[in-house]
Amino acid sequence: MSAKYSPRVGLFLFVAGVIVWLSSDSRALARVVDNFDDNTKTGWSDFTFTPGFGIPAETGGQFIFTQPPAGQAIFSASTKTSETFTLQDGRTVEFRVDVVSGGGKDSFAILAFIPSSSSASTLAGYGFAKSTTDILITKGIGKYFYNENPTPAIKNDNVTMVLSMTGKGGNVVINAKVLDKDNNNAVLFDRTFVDTPAADVLSDGTDSPAAPYFGSGNFVLYLYQDYDPNAPENPYQVTYDNAEVFVMDNTVLDDFNDNTKTAWQDFTFTPGFGIPAETGGQFVFMQPPAGQAIFSASTKTSRTFDLQDGERLEFHVDLVAGGDKDSFAILAFIPTSSSVSSLGGYGLAKSTTDILITKGIGKYFYNENPTPPIKNSNVTLVLSMEGRGTNVIIIGKVLDKDNGDAVLFEQRFVDTPAAEVLSDGTDSPPAPYFGSGNFVLYLYQDYDSAAPENPYQVIYDNAQVSAPPLAGNTPPLISDVLPDAYANFLPATTQISFKITDEKPIADSKILVTLNGVQFTSTNGLTITGSGNTKNATLGSLAANVSYAAVIQVTDSDNTEVSSPLYFDTFSTNNLVLEVEDYNFSSGQFLDNPVPVSEGSGAANSYSQQAGVQGVDFDDTRATPRPQDTLYRPSDVVRMQHSLDKTRQKYIDAGGSAANVYDYDVGDIATGEFLNYTRTFTAGTYEVYLRESLVNMARAEAALEKVVTDRTQPNQSTKPLGSFIGALTGYQYRNFPLCIR
């Protein structure tokens, strides 16, 4: 029989029975305080020195302060009283408001955090004030961290004022920004100051009382009239919109100081390759040259983080040192529904020369070589994600730890439900990555044969997350899952096992495994041990020669459900395997029992170095072979690389990579291309599986056809046998069954 592989979307084959192997304060404290759209002033308490003077009106979907000239400096204010916000150590409280329009140089818009113990009349708290000419960052009237007239002047219409306060070790870090709403929220102004318990040296005034403003406070808006008799305004005015608050607790996930790797789950394509070590108070990735692009990763499993509408999630990690231009440090948010191998999620990647902001392998919002290059040691990588309606705003930053966390790099992008125009690649699937995800660190080796690094490396420290305060209930955690995801050729004696932990006791009845559509619980085969908050589960009695799809599901006492998919097989090593790279050669010639040989060598019983005939043995749209892609069969244009699938025993027995013996995959297959395979089959009925890695597509279809005319001649006729419907797996390989047409 000859099999013709004609993928409609292009990728990688495999068969069981036969295996055709084509290696290929409570929740949500980030919220809109008031968008003013209902034109009804609700939960606002006004302040004025003179009854009726300067009281703001909510009208036209905006919040409008106007004041006639008063003959002296004066202000009016309004406090949002429907809720208070607690500024405490380890927490960031960020206030935002749009300034739709302002008055002249003496009409000051002021956004402030005023402690509940103070009156809005004192302006005692943290404030951010702006007119057409002046900007102030304040601790009260006449007490200014910053009081300047920036040159050129910062625009005063259609901007967002941001006042951020972070409790840090007894200090409050105050950051004020002005963002340009007409230019994708580009940063027009950014200053940071630290309020310590001591009397700080201010730009103007005396820091008394000196203590930072920890504790409960309110969101307050002002119009301050800095009356000038030589140039009175009539009226003094400011128009606000979209009052918002973000509250994030800052958590150190790991400072690596104990030199013990706790709650990190490693990922590698090759056992032991590039696994990070926690040593010397740091998290160290190292990889030898692999001869191709490859990566390893580690996921922090102690907590997941939810990316939701109206909330912000911010990941930080220090990059102590990196390798050279092809050693990429990557900080990523990977959804729990995605595989770390896919890099499907949001990421910030950096080497000595390149910076990328990513949505997956080959899908880049930003992919540039900044000039001059951004320093690559003693910096902090920051990946910020904010849910806005159905969109996610992604901001990537690099901060200079040698210069007070000065911003060296900052770029902002919006991921909408529509397919974005990316810097590189296609935005498919286009949906933003809302939902639960993990903090993940990578080392990506972008191997360059002309300039290999040895080793490729990156050293991390101080993994931190700023996220909304934890809900009253934390979802249960599934960990220590065996067998390995996507494992193959396992014995039928293999058991599924996993561990569950939660902050509350877990009921045995709430733990189940669905295996190929059949549910198993503690009543029909799932063995559960342990007690209280920690349980261990095992499931055996597997059958031989089966491709398994399992879903582990746990529901906690608060009815929060988590699940984890698991794919593996118990195929026999005696089953027939057709390697994707072993397609026909010399116009229909074939080998029934080929053996692995070292790369670059040939043998009478190997497909290595054999040449196929275009239009007969294969069809490929490439005009000429690329040497780096055709190491196994250099005369053919078919693109091959060393496979990242799990290394099978026959390659290990042949000496493995130490003897230059590799498994290969075929990739970048275009519509209409095919590969022909001929083998001698024992008569019988077969189940056929394609083992496929689908990286940047949600779905792909590959056709299996029987050649019914002379396989040694071009223009062959075929009979369709069925299709393999592949799903996104990242760079991990999964079995997909043949669907009969």
XYZ file of C-alpha atoms in Angstrom:
741
model
C 0.000 0.000 0.000
C 1.202 3.528 -0.699
C -0.035 6.389 1.436
C -0.170 9.884 0.042
C -0.150 12.659 2.645
C -1.875 15.803 1.409
C -2.511 18.179 4.274
C -5.046 20.877 3.630
C -3.617 23.173 6.287
C -0.109 21.855 6.508
C 1.760 20.046 9.205
C 3.105 16.826 10.380
C 1.621 11.454 10.569
C 1.339 8.384 13.008
C -0.692 4.820 13.174
C -1.651 2.290 16.149
C -2.101 -1.292 15.287
C -0.185 0.333 12.491
C 1.342 3.612 13.581
C 2.085 5.961 10.729
C 4.481 8.444 12.321
C 4.703 11.799 10.797
C 6.852 13.468 13.388
C 5.693 16.388 12.841
C -10.485 43.418 50.489
C -12.542 40.841 48.351
C -12.448 39.899 44.724
C -12.153 42.214 41.687
C -10.953 45.431 43.240
C -10.048 46.718 39.809
C -13.154 48.513 38.688
C -14.836 51.492 37.111
C -15.647 53.838 39.969
C -17.938 55.875 37.729
C -18.167 56.249 33.959
C -20.749 59.046 34.425
C -22.882 57.640 31.608
C -26.123 57.642 33.591
C -25.904 61.414 34.216
C -26.892 60.813 37.846
C -24.434 61.758 40.572
C -24.476 58.700 42.838
C -22.175 58.079 45.794
C -20.331 61.408 45.509
C -19.975 63.807 48.464
C -19.229 67.387 47.401
C -17.025 69.879 49.214
C -16.990 73.650 48.740
C -16.061 76.632 50.924
C -19.046 78.651 49.678
C -22.463 77.007 49.285
C -23.075 76.189 45.662
C -19.624 77.301 44.539
C -17.916 74.994 42.029
C -20.127 71.966 42.728
C -19.520 69.431 39.921
C -22.382 68.339 37.678
C -22.740 64.949 36.053
C -24.055 65.743 32.621
C -23.487 64.661 29.035
C -21.780 61.498 30.281
C -19.074 63.537 32.028
C -18.215 65.062 35.434
C -17.861 68.839 35.038
C -16.419 71.367 37.480
C -16.827 75.087 36.704
C -16.000 78.058 38.929
C -16.311 81.795 38.351
C -13.275 83.905 39.278
C -13.093 84.040 43.084
C -10.486 86.767 43.567
C -8.252 84.311 45.427
C -6.982 80.730 45.273
C -9.827 78.323 46.067
C -11.006 74.839 45.247
C -14.010 72.567 45.241
C -14.016 68.772 45.380
C -16.089 65.630 45.248
C -15.319 62.387 47.115
C -16.487 58.979 45.939
C -18.044 57.619 49.122
C -19.485 54.327 47.929
C -16.236 52.562 48.791
C -12.860 53.093 50.373
C -9.498 51.672 49.380
C -6.845 50.431 51.767
C -3.231 51.352 51.123
C -1.031 48.846 52.924
C 2.383 47.267 52.690
C 2.612 45.034 49.618
C -0.388 46.621 47.897
C -0.726 48.995 44.947
C -3.733 51.307 44.723
C -3.958 53.044 41.352
C -6.439 55.838 40.596
C -7.194 56.905 37.031
C -9.379 59.565 35.480
C -9.676 61.014 32.001
C -9.306 64.772 31.610
C -11.554 65.455 28.655
C -10.706 69.146 28.738
C -9.316 71.726 31.131
C -9.248 75.463 31.446
C -6.151 77.615 31.208
C -2.904 77.734 33.134
C -4.637 78.288 36.498
C -7.402 75.657 36.244
C -5.918 72.643 37.982
C -7.401 69.176 37.649
C -6.488 67.196 40.774
C -6.792 63.441 41.301
C -6.195 62.447 44.926
C -6.135 59.687 47.522
C -7.434 61.343 50.702
C -7.279 59.233 53.895
C -10.641 58.560 55.521
C -9.262 60.269 58.645
C -8.675 63.510 56.685
C -11.010 66.008 55.095
C -10.996 66.789 51.386
C -10.604 70.405 52.482
C -7.041 69.746 53.680
C -5.790 68.151 50.468
C -3.761 66.051 52.940
C -3.069 62.814 51.118
C -1.442 61.972 47.821
C -2.429 64.098 44.850
C -1.660 64.644 41.197
C -2.437 68.127 39.851
C -2.284 69.428 36.290
C -3.077 72.547 34.279
C -2.027 73.579 30.780
C 1.397 74.633 32.096
C 2.033 73.105 35.535
C 2.247 69.616 37.024
C 2.413 68.877 40.755
C 2.694 65.677 42.789
C 1.539 66.519 46.279
C 1.250 65.443 49.898
C -0.954 68.359 50.878
C -1.339 72.061 50.255
C 2.123 73.597 49.890
C 3.834 70.169 50.255
C 5.037 69.055 46.860
C 7.233 66.158 45.756
C 7.173 67.771 42.297
C 6.182 71.282 41.192
C 7.342 72.142 37.692
C 6.413 73.666 34.349
C 7.516 70.959 31.882
C 8.944 72.179 28.590
C 7.337 71.627 26.202
C 4.026 71.798 28.023
C 2.119 68.526 28.465
C -1.178 68.483 26.589
C -4.245 69.039 28.762
C -7.134 67.649 26.705
C -8.081 64.015 26.104
C -5.454 62.639 28.469
C -5.576 60.185 31.366
C -4.164 61.102 34.758
C -2.785 58.141 36.720
C -1.881 58.230 40.412
C -0.357 54.989 41.684
C 0.619 54.309 45.310
C 2.469 51.206 46.487
C 3.219 50.234 50.071
C 6.745 48.901 50.255
C 8.543 48.156 53.517
C 7.106 51.063 55.488
C 7.397 53.484 52.550
C 4.863 54.561 49.965
C 6.073 54.711 46.360
C 4.081 57.351 44.467
C 3.998 57.302 40.669
C 2.169 59.823 38.498
C 1.634 59.533 34.768
C -0.123 61.426 32.001
C -1.248 59.230 29.090
C -2.230 60.473 25.632
C -5.629 59.064 24.686
C -5.128 60.356 21.138
C -1.985 58.256 20.734
C -2.715 54.796 22.135
C -2.100 55.969 25.724
C 1.484 56.956 25.009
C 3.199 58.156 28.194
C 3.566 61.958 28.144
C 4.751 62.341 31.746
C 6.065 59.853 34.316
C 7.588 60.605 37.724
C 8.131 58.457 40.811
C 8.811 59.519 44.421
C 9.172 57.674 47.723
C 7.469 58.852 50.905
C 9.414 57.442 53.859
C 8.584 57.574 57.585
C 11.302 60.215 57.937
C 10.845 63.848 56.913
C 11.585 63.775 53.196
C 13.180 66.641 51.319
C 10.396 68.014 49.150
C 10.526 70.201 46.071
C 8.421 72.727 48.001
C 7.305 72.868 51.619
C 8.054 70.795 54.709
C 7.178 67.117 55.126
C 5.238 67.429 58.367
C 3.707 65.219 59.532
C 6.266 62.932 57.911
C 4.470 59.570 58.145
C 3.228 58.038 54.875
C -0.524 57.824 54.355
C -1.187 54.153 55.008
C -4.718 52.959 55.719
C -8.161 53.563 54.307
C -8.811 56.383 51.853
C -11.079 57.690 49.131
C -11.005 58.594 45.475
C -11.342 62.406 45.243
C -11.541 64.815 42.298
C -10.891 68.553 42.546
C -10.867 71.770 40.589
C -8.274 74.116 42.052
C -8.487 77.754 40.948
C -5.038 79.336 41.303
C -6.461 82.821 40.789
C -4.213 85.311 38.980
C -5.624 88.877 38.974
C -3.529 89.665 35.889
C -5.017 86.807 33.872
C -8.289 85.615 35.417
C -10.108 82.785 33.685
C -13.872 82.837 33.364
C -14.754 80.181 34.066
C -12.084 78.036 35.693
C -13.026 74.549 34.650
C -12.181 70.883 34.185
C -14.194 68.077 32.619
C -13.555 64.522 33.829
C -14.641 61.098 32.601
C -14.044 57.404 33.395
C -12.986 57.334 37.034
C -11.265 53.989 37.667
C -9.391 52.181 40.408
C -7.032 49.217 40.260
C -6.042 47.441 43.468
C -3.250 44.887 43.259
C -1.472 42.930 45.944
C 2.227 42.510 45.234
C 3.368 38.959 45.876
C 6.896 37.579 45.795
C 6.408 34.238 44.067
C 10.022 33.243 44.640
C 13.143 35.170 45.620
C 15.160 31.947 45.148
C 17.092 32.626 48.338
C 16.517 29.175 49.841
C 18.165 27.458 46.832
C 15.350 24.899 46.825
C 13.144 24.659 43.745
C 9.625 24.589 45.204
C 6.386 24.489 43.171
C 8.106 24.899 39.809
C 7.108 22.478 37.050
C 9.797 22.115 34.396
C 9.256 21.588 30.686
C 11.816 20.304 28.207
C 11.668 18.433 24.916
C 14.647 16.248 25.816
C 14.951 14.749 29.318
C 17.382 16.833 31.368
C 17.926 19.429 28.641
C 17.930 23.024 29.869
C 16.234 22.313 33.200
C 16.700 25.398 35.416
C 18.572 25.125 38.698
C 17.900 27.206 41.787
C 21.369 27.977 43.030
C 23.256 30.911 44.527
C 19.977 32.655 45.288
C 19.052 32.732 41.595
C 17.159 30.730 38.963
C 19.627 29.624 36.290
C 18.837 28.231 32.830
C 21.670 26.792 30.730
C 21.543 24.902 27.430
C 24.292 23.470 25.242
C 24.003 24.199 21.499
C 21.147 22.060 20.132
C 21.657 22.495 16.411
C 18.195 24.056 16.059
C 15.861 26.487 17.791
C 14.637 24.985 21.077
C 13.514 26.077 24.516
C 13.016 24.898 28.064
C 10.678 26.409 30.652
C 9.464 26.310 34.231
C 5.946 27.109 35.460
C 5.183 28.395 38.950
C 2.389 26.080 40.067
C 1.698 27.365 43.583
C -0.891 29.808 42.274
C -2.810 30.600 39.132
C -3.830 34.122 38.150
C -7.031 35.268 36.483
C -6.986 37.766 33.630
C -10.459 39.295 33.662
C -12.328 42.310 32.365
C -11.626 45.313 34.580
C -8.549 43.791 36.197
C -4.833 44.129 35.738
C -2.201 41.453 36.137
C 1.477 42.362 36.212
C 4.404 39.910 36.161
C 7.929 40.977 37.161
C 11.239 39.153 37.114
C 14.807 40.395 37.406
C 17.134 39.465 34.572
C 20.447 39.239 36.397
C 22.390 38.219 33.310
C 21.756 36.729 29.898
C 23.752 35.094 27.192
C 24.278 36.698 23.807
C 22.020 37.648 20.900
C 20.364 34.211 20.639
C 19.784 33.511 24.358
C 16.265 34.802 24.954
C 14.877 35.361 28.419
C 11.083 35.040 28.258
C 8.555 36.059 30.900
C 5.078 34.778 30.059
C 1.455 34.407 31.096
C 0.429 30.979 29.794
C -3.270 30.099 30.165
C -3.971 26.897 32.056
C -5.839 25.773 28.935
C -2.636 26.063 26.864
C 0.535 24.046 26.842
C 3.787 25.671 27.890
C 5.245 24.101 24.753
C 3.048 26.284 22.551
C 4.150 29.575 24.091
C 0.467 30.359 23.439
C -0.208 33.259 25.793
C 1.344 36.664 26.339
C 5.112 36.944 26.566
C 7.984 39.410 26.804
C 11.219 38.079 25.281
C 14.647 39.689 25.369
C 18.232 39.005 24.300
C 21.178 41.368 23.968
C 19.864 42.585 20.612
C 16.175 41.700 20.245
C 12.945 42.420 22.104
C 9.646 40.709 21.343
C 6.125 41.004 22.742
C 4.397 37.797 21.797
C 1.126 35.917 21.555
C 2.759 32.613 20.634
C 5.550 31.164 18.528
C 5.809 33.244 15.356
C 3.005 35.608 16.494
C 4.526 38.897 17.561
C 2.979 42.241 18.444
C 6.537 43.581 18.499
C 9.740 42.105 17.067
C 12.557 44.621 16.805
C 16.240 45.268 17.388
C 16.192 48.582 19.296
C 19.028 50.995 18.540
C 20.976 51.409 20.705
C 20.441 47.926 22.218
C 18.659 47.740 25.577
C 20.967 46.527 28.340
C 20.566 42.846 29.183
C 21.882 42.517 32.729
C 20.553 43.800 36.049
C 17.225 44.800 34.551
C 13.634 43.944 35.420
C 11.262 42.496 32.831
C 7.649 43.602 33.338
C 4.669 42.085 31.534
C 1.388 43.875 32.278
C -2.021 42.659 31.060
C -5.284 44.500 31.590
C -8.788 43.370 30.666
C -10.790 46.140 28.977
C -14.202 44.925 27.881
C -13.446 42.169 25.376
C -9.880 43.409 24.803
C -6.602 42.797 26.594
C -4.053 45.615 26.832
C -0.497 44.236 26.906
C 2.428 46.367 28.061
C 6.020 45.169 28.003
C 8.671 47.074 29.941
C 12.355 46.829 30.769
C 13.489 48.686 33.916
C 17.063 49.583 34.834
C 17.900 48.285 38.317
C 21.160 50.260 38.227
C 19.267 53.516 37.798
C 16.290 53.525 40.150
C 14.150 51.348 37.868
C 14.275 53.907 35.083
C 12.215 52.769 32.092
C 14.547 51.600 29.295
C 11.823 50.163 27.080
C 8.019 50.329 27.021
C 5.542 49.274 24.356
C 1.759 48.897 24.529
C -0.555 46.789 22.358
C -4.249 45.904 22.327
C -5.416 42.345 21.644
C -9.034 42.419 20.441
C -11.380 39.527 19.549
C -10.700 40.311 15.878
C -7.578 39.131 14.077
C -4.919 41.793 14.743
C -2.369 42.913 12.196
C 0.783 41.680 13.920
C 4.366 42.730 13.404
C 5.044 39.100 12.424
C 2.752 36.120 11.937
C -0.997 35.625 11.819
C -3.285 36.245 14.784
C -4.999 32.846 14.794
C -6.826 31.995 16.945
C -7.551 35.723 17.427
C -9.376 35.628 20.791
C -7.563 37.338 23.698
C -6.264 35.118 26.492
C -8.820 35.774 29.235
C -9.093 33.356 32.139
C -6.748 31.518 34.423
C -3.018 31.259 33.721
C 0.426 30.777 35.181
C 3.682 32.655 35.645
C 6.226 30.977 33.344
C 9.941 31.552 32.713
C 11.782 30.321 29.619
C 15.152 30.156 27.979
C 14.725 30.142 24.207
C 17.768 29.149 22.161
C 17.460 30.727 18.722
C 20.290 28.596 17.384
C 22.496 30.183 14.732
C 24.906 27.720 13.123
C 27.153 30.592 12.072
C 27.490 31.902 15.645
C 26.542 29.245 18.206
C 26.682 30.171 21.874
C 28.039 27.693 24.398
C 26.165 27.737 26.632
C 22.942 29.542 25.893
C 21.910 30.930 29.272
C 19.803 33.281 31.337
C 19.812 33.992 35.083
C 16.640 35.184 36.817
C 15.860 36.500 40.295
C 12.923 37.895 42.262
C 9.830 36.541 40.520
C 6.927 38.777 41.557
C 3.289 39.298 40.631
C 0.932 42.203 41.177
C -2.632 40.932 41.005
C -6.073 41.697 42.431
C -6.411 40.602 46.078
C -7.117 36.919 46.400
C -10.717 35.862 46.443
C -12.124 34.300 49.567
C -11.736 30.963 47.814
C -8.628 29.717 46.022
C -9.206 27.064 43.348
C -7.753 23.610 44.102
C -4.365 22.802 42.607
C -3.691 19.667 40.516
C 0.005 18.727 40.467
C 2.496 15.851 40.174
C 0.572 14.380 37.233
C 1.835 11.103 35.758
C 2.400 9.798 33.152
C 4.081 12.687 31.380
C 1.818 14.597 29.051
C 1.840 13.156 25.517
C 3.940 10.136 26.546
C 3.859 7.217 24.117
C 4.564 3.487 23.950
C 3.842 3.083 27.661
C 3.170 -0.356 29.130
C -0.435 -1.187 29.976
C 0.649 -1.446 33.625
C 1.070 2.348 33.677
C -1.071 4.185 36.221
C -2.485 7.683 36.090
C -1.584 9.477 39.310
C -1.863 13.044 40.584
C -1.974 15.198 43.708
C -4.658 17.707 44.758
C -4.212 20.483 47.324
C -6.626 23.169 48.499
C -7.007 25.573 51.400
C -10.045 23.575 52.566
C -10.675 19.816 52.902
C -11.406 18.074 49.602
C -14.183 15.489 49.352
C -13.249 12.224 47.612
C -16.521 12.366 45.715
C -15.405 15.612 44.055
C -12.358 14.047 42.397
C -12.847 12.271 39.085
C -11.020 11.215 35.936
C -12.728 10.963 32.563
C -10.784 8.478 30.453
C -11.779 8.151 26.792
C -15.279 9.278 27.720
C -15.711 7.016 30.794
C -15.869 8.640 34.246
C -13.953 7.094 37.137
C -14.473 8.092 40.769
C -13.630 6.581 44.146
C -16.607 4.231 43.670
C -15.459 2.557 40.441
C -11.686 2.360 40.221
C -10.110 5.682 41.205
C -8.014 5.105 44.347
C -7.812 8.153 46.608
C -5.522 8.456 49.618
C -4.613 11.250 52.001
C -6.839 13.401 54.140
C -7.960 16.973 54.662
C -6.451 19.523 52.270
C -4.181 17.104 50.385
C -5.259 14.061 48.401
C -3.456 11.672 46.065
C -5.257 9.706 43.360
C -4.315 6.792 41.117
C -6.101 4.991 38.311
C -4.855 1.761 36.733
C -6.281 -1.120 34.677
C -5.285 0.424 31.369
C -5.490 -1.601 28.164
C -2.696 -2.200 25.673
C -2.645 -0.522 22.250
C -4.923 2.377 23.181
C -4.537 6.097 22.618
C -5.849 7.737 25.783
C -7.382 11.166 26.351
C -7.962 11.861 30.040
C -9.410 14.824 31.907
C -8.680 15.182 35.631
C -11.399 17.179 37.351
C -11.603 18.474 40.934
C -14.365 20.544 42.557
C -13.717 22.197 45.919
C -16.088 22.841 48.810
C -16.982 26.249 47.361
C -17.998 24.578 44.094
C -14.981 25.920 42.171
C -13.969 23.420 39.501
C -10.560 22.947 37.902
C -9.544 20.441 35.255
C -6.370 19.243 33.572
C -6.173 17.301 30.271
C -3.732 14.441 29.793
C -2.888 12.593 26.566
C -0.781 9.419 26.277
C -0.829 5.968 24.691
C -0.047 2.337 25.470
C 0.885 1.350 21.936
C 3.161 -1.646 21.506
C 6.662 -1.120 20.184
C 5.933 -4.069 17.882
C 3.364 -2.032 15.961
C 4.351 -0.830 12.510
C 5.682 2.722 12.592
C 6.173 4.806 9.485
C 8.519 7.702 10.166
C 7.477 10.854 8.383
C 10.977 11.418 7.038
C 10.991 7.901 5.485
C 8.935 8.613 2.373
C 9.634 6.892 -0.958
C 12.779 7.564 -2.982
C 14.047 6.999 -6.540
C 10.518 6.973 -8.016
C 8.626 4.654 -5.699
C 11.451 2.694 -4.061
C 11.002 1.842 -0.380
C 12.426 -0.086 2.613
C 10.304 -2.241 4.903
C 12.556 -2.174 7.945
C 14.740 0.938 7.877
C 17.166 1.587 10.725
C 18.408 4.858 12.270
C 21.925 5.915 11.282
C 24.123 8.839 12.237
C 23.302 12.130 10.573
C 25.100 12.661 7.290
C 25.774 8.980 6.703
C 23.881 6.576 4.506
C 23.199 2.841 4.548
C 21.493 0.312 2.302
C 18.774 -0.224 4.926
C 18.209 3.480 5.716
C 16.336 6.366 4.105
C 19.140 8.731 5.149
C 20.669 10.482 2.110
C 18.103 8.907 -0.224
C 16.719 11.220 -2.933
C 13.049 11.356 -3.758
C 11.605 12.465 -7.078
C 9.482 15.616 -7.153
C 5.924 14.875 -8.287
C 6.352 11.129 -7.721
C 7.675 10.475 -4.204
C 6.771 13.889 -2.851
C 5.431 17.234 -3.924
C 6.793 20.425 -2.329
C 6.446 24.070 -3.315
C 10.038 24.959 -2.405
C 12.390 25.391 -5.333
C 15.680 24.393 -3.710
C 16.689 22.645 -0.483
C 18.032 24.664 2.455
C 20.995 22.828 4.012
C 19.906 23.510 7.582
C 16.451 22.014 6.845
C 17.521 18.922 4.875
C 20.189 17.229 6.972
C 18.535 13.788 6.686
C 17.774 13.862 2.967
C 19.846 16.757 1.592
C 18.851 16.338 -2.050
C 15.151 16.933 -1.342
C 13.470 20.267 -0.607
C 11.200 18.768 2.070
C 11.779 20.765 5.285
C 12.968 18.583 8.203
C 14.385 19.283 11.626
C 15.409 17.239 14.643
C 12.163 16.212 16.291
C 11.222 17.700 19.653
C 9.020 14.692 20.415
C 9.920 12.291 23.189
C 12.957 10.208 22.219
C 11.959 6.623 21.436
C 13.960 3.573 22.408
C 15.167 2.669 18.923
C 16.991 6.008 18.668
C 18.458 5.587 22.144
C 19.625 2.060 21.247
C 21.294 3.435 18.084
C 23.387 5.808 20.215
C 21.117 8.864 20.357
C 22.376 12.411 19.957
C 25.787 11.445 21.365
C 26.245 9.321 18.223
C 24.615 11.970 16.005
C 21.485 9.823 15.631
C 18.222 11.780 15.511
C 14.523 11.460 14.916
C 13.172 14.051 12.469
C 9.940 15.871 11.818
C 8.564 17.385 8.635
C 7.060 20.848 8.898
C 5.820 23.891 7.006
C 3.715 21.709 4.738
C 1.622 23.797 2.342
C -1.764 23.085 0.832
C -1.579 20.449 -1.917
C 1.838 19.073 -1.012
C 2.173 15.330 -0.422
C 4.546 12.614 0.728
C 4.251 9.005 -0.548
C 4.896 5.972 1.667
C 5.035 2.353 0.534
C 5.327 -0.613 2.938
C 4.455 -4.295 2.969
C 1.431 -4.704 5.251
C 0.039 -7.859 6.771
C -3.598 -8.208 5.721
C -5.984 -7.091 8.439
C -7.860 -4.155 9.953
C -5.870 -1.250 11.300
C -6.387 1.789 13.456
C -4.371 4.667 12.065
C -3.091 7.660 14.042
C -1.264 10.788 13.030
C 1.182 12.000 15.672
C 1.196 15.709 15.106
C 2.446 18.948 16.599
C 0.158 21.848 15.717
C 1.736 25.102 16.830
C -0.120 28.141 15.541
C -3.452 26.827 14.336
C -6.542 25.936 16.310
C -7.381 23.169 13.842
C -5.806 21.445 10.826
C -6.895 18.651 8.494
C -4.483 16.197 6.868
C -5.688 13.630 4.329
C -4.631 9.980 4.052
C -5.097 8.569 0.542
C -4.302 5.280 -1.209
C -2.390 5.533 -4.497
C -4.329 3.386 -6.962
C -2.153 3.888 -10.063
C 1.578 3.296 -10.631
C 3.464 4.764 -7.669
C 6.637 5.068 -9.787
C 5.054 7.552 -12.203
C 3.841 11.142 -11.856
C 0.171 12.235 -11.981
C -0.951 9.422 -9.684
C -4.608 8.779 -8.939
C -5.660 8.316 -5.331
C -8.547 6.987 -3.281
C -9.397 8.944 -0.110
C -9.188 6.866 3.083
C -9.922 9.559 5.654
C -8.599 12.628 7.452
C -6.745 13.458 10.645
C -8.302 16.457 12.398
C -5.540 18.027 14.465
C -5.910 20.489 17.338
C -3.507 23.000 18.850
C -0.775 21.244 20.866
C 2.126 23.674 20.759
C 5.443 21.950 20.160
C 4.275 18.803 21.905
C 3.094 15.849 19.849
C -0.278 14.188 20.188
C -2.027 11.252 18.518
C -4.973 12.087 16.250
C -7.079 9.193 14.887
C -7.986 8.707 11.256
C -11.588 9.796 10.642
C -13.109 7.710 7.875
C -14.871 9.697 5.194
